[in-house]
Coordinates of C-alpha atoms (C1' of nucleotides) and ligand atoms in Angstrom, one line a residue:
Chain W
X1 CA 0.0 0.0 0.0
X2 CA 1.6 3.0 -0.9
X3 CA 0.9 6.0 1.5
X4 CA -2.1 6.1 4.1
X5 CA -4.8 8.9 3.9
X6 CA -5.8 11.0 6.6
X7 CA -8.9 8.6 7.3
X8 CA -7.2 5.6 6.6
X9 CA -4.7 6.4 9.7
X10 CA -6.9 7.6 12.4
X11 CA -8.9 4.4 11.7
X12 CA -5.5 2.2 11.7
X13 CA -4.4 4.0 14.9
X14 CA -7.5 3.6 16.5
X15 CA -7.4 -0.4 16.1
X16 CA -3.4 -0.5 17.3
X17 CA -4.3 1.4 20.2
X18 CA -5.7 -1.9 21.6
X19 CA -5.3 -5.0 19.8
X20 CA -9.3 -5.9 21.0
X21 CA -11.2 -6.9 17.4
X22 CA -14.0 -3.4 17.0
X23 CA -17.1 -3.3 15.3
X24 CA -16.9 -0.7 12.2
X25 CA -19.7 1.5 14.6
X26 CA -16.9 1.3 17.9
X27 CA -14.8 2.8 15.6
X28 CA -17.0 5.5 14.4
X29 CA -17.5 6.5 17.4
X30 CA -14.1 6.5 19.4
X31 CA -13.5 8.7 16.0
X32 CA -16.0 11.6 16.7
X33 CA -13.5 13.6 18.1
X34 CA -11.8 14.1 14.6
X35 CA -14.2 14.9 12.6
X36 CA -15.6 11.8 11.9
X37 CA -19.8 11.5 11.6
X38 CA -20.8 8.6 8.6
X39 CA -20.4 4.6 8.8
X40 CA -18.6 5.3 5.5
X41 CA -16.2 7.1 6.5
X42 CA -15.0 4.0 8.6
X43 CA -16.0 1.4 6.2
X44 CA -14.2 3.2 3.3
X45 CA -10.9 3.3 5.4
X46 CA -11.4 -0.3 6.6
X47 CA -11.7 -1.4 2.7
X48 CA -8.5 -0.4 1.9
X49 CA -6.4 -1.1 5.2
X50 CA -8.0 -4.8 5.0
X51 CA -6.8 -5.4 1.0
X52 CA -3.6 -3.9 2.4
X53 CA -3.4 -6.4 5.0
X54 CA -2.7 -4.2 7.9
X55 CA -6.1 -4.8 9.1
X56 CA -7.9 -8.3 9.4
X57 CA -11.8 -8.7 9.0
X58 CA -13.0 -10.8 11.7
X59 CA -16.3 -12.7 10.4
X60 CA -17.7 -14.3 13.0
X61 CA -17.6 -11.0 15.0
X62 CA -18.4 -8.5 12.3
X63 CA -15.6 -6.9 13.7
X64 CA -11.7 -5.9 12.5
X65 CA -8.9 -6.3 14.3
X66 CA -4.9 -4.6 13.1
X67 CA -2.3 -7.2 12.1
X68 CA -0.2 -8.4 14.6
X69 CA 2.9 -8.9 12.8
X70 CA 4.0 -7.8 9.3
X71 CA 3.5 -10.4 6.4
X72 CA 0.1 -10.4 6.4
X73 CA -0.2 -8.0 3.3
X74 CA 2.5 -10.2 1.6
X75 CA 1.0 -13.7 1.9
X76 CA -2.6 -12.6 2.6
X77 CA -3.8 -15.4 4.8
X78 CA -4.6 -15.2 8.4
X79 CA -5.9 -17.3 11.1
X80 CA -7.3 -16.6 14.3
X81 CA -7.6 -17.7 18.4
X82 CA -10.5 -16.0 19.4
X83 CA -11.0 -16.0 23.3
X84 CA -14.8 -16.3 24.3
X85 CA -13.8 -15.0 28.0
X86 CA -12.0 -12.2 27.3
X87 CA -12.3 -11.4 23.7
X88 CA -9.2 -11.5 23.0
X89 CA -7.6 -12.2 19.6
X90 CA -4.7 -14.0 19.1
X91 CA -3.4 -14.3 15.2
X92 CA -1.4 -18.0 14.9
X93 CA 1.0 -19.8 12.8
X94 CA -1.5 -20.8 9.8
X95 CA 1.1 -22.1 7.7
X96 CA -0.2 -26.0 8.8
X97 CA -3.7 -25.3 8.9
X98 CA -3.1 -23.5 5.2
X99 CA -1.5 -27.1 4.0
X100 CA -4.0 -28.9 5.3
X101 CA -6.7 -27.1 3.5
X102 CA -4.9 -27.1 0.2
X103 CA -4.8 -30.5 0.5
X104 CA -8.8 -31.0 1.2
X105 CA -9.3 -28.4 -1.9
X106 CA -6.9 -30.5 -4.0
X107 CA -8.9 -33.2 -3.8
X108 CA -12.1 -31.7 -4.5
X109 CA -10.6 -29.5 -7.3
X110 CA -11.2 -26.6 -5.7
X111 CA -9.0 -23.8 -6.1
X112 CA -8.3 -21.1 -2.8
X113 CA -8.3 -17.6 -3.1
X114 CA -8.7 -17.1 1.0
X115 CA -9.3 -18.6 3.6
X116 CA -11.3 -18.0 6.9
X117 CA -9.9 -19.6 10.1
X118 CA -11.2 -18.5 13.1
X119 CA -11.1 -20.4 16.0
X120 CA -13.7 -19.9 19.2
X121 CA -12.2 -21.3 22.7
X122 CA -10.5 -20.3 25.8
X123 CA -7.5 -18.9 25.8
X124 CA -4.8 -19.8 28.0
X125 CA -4.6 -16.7 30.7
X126 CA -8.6 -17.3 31.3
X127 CA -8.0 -21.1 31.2
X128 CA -6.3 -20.6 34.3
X129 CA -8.1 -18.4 35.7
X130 CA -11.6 -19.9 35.9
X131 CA -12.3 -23.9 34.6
X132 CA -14.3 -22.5 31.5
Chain O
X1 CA -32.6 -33.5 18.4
X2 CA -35.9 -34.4 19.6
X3 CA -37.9 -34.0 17.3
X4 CA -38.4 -31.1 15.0
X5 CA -41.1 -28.5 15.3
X6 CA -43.0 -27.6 12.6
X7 CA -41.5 -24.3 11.9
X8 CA -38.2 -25.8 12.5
X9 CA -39.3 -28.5 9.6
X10 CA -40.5 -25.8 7.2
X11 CA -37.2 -24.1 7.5
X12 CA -34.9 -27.3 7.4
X13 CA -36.7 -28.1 3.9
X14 CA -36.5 -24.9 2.8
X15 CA -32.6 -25.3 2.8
X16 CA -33.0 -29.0 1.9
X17 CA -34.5 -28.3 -1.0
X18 CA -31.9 -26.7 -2.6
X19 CA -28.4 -27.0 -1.0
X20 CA -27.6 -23.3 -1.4
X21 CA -26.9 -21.3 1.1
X22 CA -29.9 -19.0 2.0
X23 CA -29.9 -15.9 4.2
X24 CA -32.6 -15.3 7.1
X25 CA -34.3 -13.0 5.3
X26 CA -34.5 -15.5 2.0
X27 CA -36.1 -18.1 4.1
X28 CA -38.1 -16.0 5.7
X29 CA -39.9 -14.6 2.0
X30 CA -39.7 -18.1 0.9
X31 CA -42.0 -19.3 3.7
X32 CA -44.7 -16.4 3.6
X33 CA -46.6 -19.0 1.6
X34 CA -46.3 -20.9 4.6
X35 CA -47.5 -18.2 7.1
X36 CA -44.1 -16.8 8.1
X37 CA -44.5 -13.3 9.0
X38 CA -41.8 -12.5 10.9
X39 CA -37.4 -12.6 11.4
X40 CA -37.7 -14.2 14.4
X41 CA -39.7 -17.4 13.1
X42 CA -36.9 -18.0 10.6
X43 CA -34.3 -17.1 13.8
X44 CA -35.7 -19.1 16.3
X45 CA -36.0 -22.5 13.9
X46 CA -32.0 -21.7 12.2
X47 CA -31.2 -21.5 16.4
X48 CA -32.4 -25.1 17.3
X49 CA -31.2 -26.3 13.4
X50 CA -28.1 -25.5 14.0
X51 CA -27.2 -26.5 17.6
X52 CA -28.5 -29.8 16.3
X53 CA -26.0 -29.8 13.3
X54 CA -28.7 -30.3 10.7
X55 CA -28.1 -27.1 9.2
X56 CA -24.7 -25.0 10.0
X57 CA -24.2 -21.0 9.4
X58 CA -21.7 -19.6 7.0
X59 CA -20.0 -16.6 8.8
X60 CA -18.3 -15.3 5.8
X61 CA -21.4 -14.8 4.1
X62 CA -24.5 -14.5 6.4
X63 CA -26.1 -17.1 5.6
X64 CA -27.7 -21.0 6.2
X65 CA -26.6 -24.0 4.4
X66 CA -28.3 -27.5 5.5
X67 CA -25.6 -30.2 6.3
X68 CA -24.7 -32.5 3.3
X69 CA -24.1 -35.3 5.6
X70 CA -25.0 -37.2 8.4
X71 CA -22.3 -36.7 11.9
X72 CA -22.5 -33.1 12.2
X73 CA -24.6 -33.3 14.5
X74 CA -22.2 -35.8 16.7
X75 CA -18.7 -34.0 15.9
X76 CA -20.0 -30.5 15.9
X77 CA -17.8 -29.6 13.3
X78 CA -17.7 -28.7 9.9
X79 CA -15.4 -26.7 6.8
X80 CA -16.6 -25.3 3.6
X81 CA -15.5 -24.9 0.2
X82 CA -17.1 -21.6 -1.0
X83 CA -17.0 -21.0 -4.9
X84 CA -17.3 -17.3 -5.7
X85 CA -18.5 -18.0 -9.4
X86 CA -21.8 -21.0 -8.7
X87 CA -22.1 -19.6 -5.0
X88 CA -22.3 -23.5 -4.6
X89 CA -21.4 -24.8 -1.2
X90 CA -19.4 -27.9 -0.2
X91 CA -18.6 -29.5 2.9
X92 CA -15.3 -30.8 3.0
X93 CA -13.5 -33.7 5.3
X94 CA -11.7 -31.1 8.1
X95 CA -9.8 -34.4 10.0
X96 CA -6.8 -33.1 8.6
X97 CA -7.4 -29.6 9.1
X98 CA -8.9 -30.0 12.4
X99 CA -5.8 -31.7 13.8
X100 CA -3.4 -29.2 12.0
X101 CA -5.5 -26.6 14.3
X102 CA -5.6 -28.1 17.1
X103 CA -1.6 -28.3 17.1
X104 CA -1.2 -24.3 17.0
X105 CA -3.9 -24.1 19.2
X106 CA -2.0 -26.6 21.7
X107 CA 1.2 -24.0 21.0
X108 CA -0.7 -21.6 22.2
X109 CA -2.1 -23.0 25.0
X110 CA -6.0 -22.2 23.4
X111 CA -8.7 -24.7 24.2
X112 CA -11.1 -25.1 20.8
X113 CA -14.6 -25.4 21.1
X114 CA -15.3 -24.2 17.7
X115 CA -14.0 -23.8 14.1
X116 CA -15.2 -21.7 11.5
X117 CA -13.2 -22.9 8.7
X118 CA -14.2 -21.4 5.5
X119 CA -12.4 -21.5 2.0
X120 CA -13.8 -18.9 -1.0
X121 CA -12.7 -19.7 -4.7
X122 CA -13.5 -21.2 -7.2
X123 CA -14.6 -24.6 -7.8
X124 CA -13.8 -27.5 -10.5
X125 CA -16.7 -27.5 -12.2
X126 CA -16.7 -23.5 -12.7
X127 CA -13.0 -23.7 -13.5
X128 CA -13.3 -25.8 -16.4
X129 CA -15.6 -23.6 -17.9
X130 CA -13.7 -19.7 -17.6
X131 CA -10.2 -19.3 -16.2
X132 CA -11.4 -17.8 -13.5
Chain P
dG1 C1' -5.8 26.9 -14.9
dA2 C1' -8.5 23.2 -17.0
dG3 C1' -9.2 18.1 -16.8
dG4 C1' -9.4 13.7 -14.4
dG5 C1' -9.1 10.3 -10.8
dA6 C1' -9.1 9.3 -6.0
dA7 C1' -10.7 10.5 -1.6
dT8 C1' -14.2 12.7 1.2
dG9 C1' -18.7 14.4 3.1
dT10 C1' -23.5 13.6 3.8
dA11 C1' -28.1 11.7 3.7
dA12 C1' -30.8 8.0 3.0
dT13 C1' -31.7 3.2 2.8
dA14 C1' -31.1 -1.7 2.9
dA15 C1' -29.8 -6.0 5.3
dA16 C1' -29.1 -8.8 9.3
dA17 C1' -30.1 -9.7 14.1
dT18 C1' -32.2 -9.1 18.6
dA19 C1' -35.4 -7.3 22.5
dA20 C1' -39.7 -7.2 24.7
dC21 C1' -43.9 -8.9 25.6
dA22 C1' -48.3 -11.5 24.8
dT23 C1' -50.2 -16.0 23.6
dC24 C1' -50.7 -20.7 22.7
dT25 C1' -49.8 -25.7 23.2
dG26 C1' -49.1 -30.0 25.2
dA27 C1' -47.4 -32.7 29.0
dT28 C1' -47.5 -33.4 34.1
dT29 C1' -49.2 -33.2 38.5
dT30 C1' -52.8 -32.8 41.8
Chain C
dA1 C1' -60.9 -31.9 35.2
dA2 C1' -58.2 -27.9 37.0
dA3 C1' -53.8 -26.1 37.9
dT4 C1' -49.2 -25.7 36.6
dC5 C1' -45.2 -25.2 33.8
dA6 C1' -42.0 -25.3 30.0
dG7 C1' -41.4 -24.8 25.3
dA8 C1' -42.8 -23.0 21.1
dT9 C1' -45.1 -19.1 18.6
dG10 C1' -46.9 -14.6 17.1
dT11 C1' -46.2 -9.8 16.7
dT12 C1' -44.2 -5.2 17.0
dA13 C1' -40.4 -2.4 17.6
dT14 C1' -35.6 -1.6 17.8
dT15 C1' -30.7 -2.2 17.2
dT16 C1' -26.6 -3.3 14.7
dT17 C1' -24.2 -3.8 10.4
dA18 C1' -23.5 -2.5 5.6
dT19 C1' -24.4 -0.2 1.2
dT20 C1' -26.4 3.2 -2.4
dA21 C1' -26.5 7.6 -4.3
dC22 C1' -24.9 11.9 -5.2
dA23 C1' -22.4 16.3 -4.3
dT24 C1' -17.8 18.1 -3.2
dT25 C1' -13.0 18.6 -2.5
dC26 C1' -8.1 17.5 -3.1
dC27 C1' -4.2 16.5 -5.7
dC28 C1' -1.7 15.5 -9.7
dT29 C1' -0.8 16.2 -14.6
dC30 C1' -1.1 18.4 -18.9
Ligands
ZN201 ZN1 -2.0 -10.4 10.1
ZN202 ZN1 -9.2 -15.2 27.4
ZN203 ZN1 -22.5 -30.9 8.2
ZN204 ZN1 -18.4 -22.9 -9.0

DNA sequence: GAGGGAATGTAATAAAATAACATCTGATTT
DNA sequence: AAATCAGATGTTATTTTATTACATTCCCTC
């Protein structure tokens, strides 16, 4: 991605400020104080910095969390530990799961463009913290 | 499941009828015929449907496919081959990719209790006929 | 400084999901 | 049979998420 915008930024900061996955309408509203007032405004930022990688859609949440690590815009594929206690997001090694699924599509002659891995549990700080 | 309710029924062959993924709000015009009025009639029957594992949701796209086979219901778990061309839905076997997440989830220290595991592109069927 | 493309602003609307509350149904108990 | 209770339904209103449509502005190039 070459250069972000002015939008584009404030809505990228807003997400690294707290690695917590927010819906497009959190966002909107943490970003009142500069000027923002239309879903679009958000969604139109989100758009880019999600084909750019920096910014993961979450789909089971309807929510969008920042990359945790550079790469993501290179080998656009991401996979996701998503913590029903604390909400937390956790973005893991995918590079298995990825040959594993290449190797189900093989077989059925599909070809992948992306995948969606998102993974619902416990994570391990609320693991031992309660039994749930 | 017990036994299924009659709008649960109406709903279940709606999907069964055609294994295409449907949205809520599909169903919901589909069964007007039927006396379905409301969101929540179509809600309330995909709720039980899919705790049973007779029908399972597709979070990338908002929408209600019926299970293509029989053991969903046991091993509550299931992966899909989305094509973006046919929009036709297929589960596929996730043993493989199941395990491959449960070993980063194990690096991690995550406990799994569900995976949404879903693939979008394009299919063999529509990539015999256009390079796409 | 005129043209053109991308980004932005704004209002309105559509699509998806849930909340709240009333009613009905059928089984179980007394 | 009457009382009771849980589950399923019906209905209206509301919330949350996402997109359409159109006007305007900004920046680069010619
Ligand atoms: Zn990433
Ligand atoms: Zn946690
Ligand atoms: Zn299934
Ligand atoms: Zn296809």
């Amino acid at each position: 991605m070459s250069e972000l915008t002015r939008n584009q930024s404030l809505v990228l900061d807003a997400l690294q400020s707290d690695f917590q996955p927010a819906s497009a309408y959190t966002l909107l509203d943490r970003l009142r104080d500069h000027g923002f007032k239309a879903p679009l405004q958000v969604y139109r930022a989100l758009e880019k910095l999600v084909e750019s990688g920096l910014v993961h859609r979450l789909e089971s949440l309807n929510a969008f969390v920042a990359c945790q690590h550079d790469g993501c815009g290179r080998h656009r594929a991401a996979a996701f530990l998503i913590c029903e206690h604390c909400k937390s997001v956790t973005e893991f090694d995918h590079a298995r799961v990825q040959r594993a699924i290449g190797a189900s599509a093989k077989d059925a002659g599909f070809t992948v463009r992306r995948s969606v891995i998102e993974v619902e549990g416990c994570c391990a700080a609320c693991e031992g913290r309660d039994t749930g």
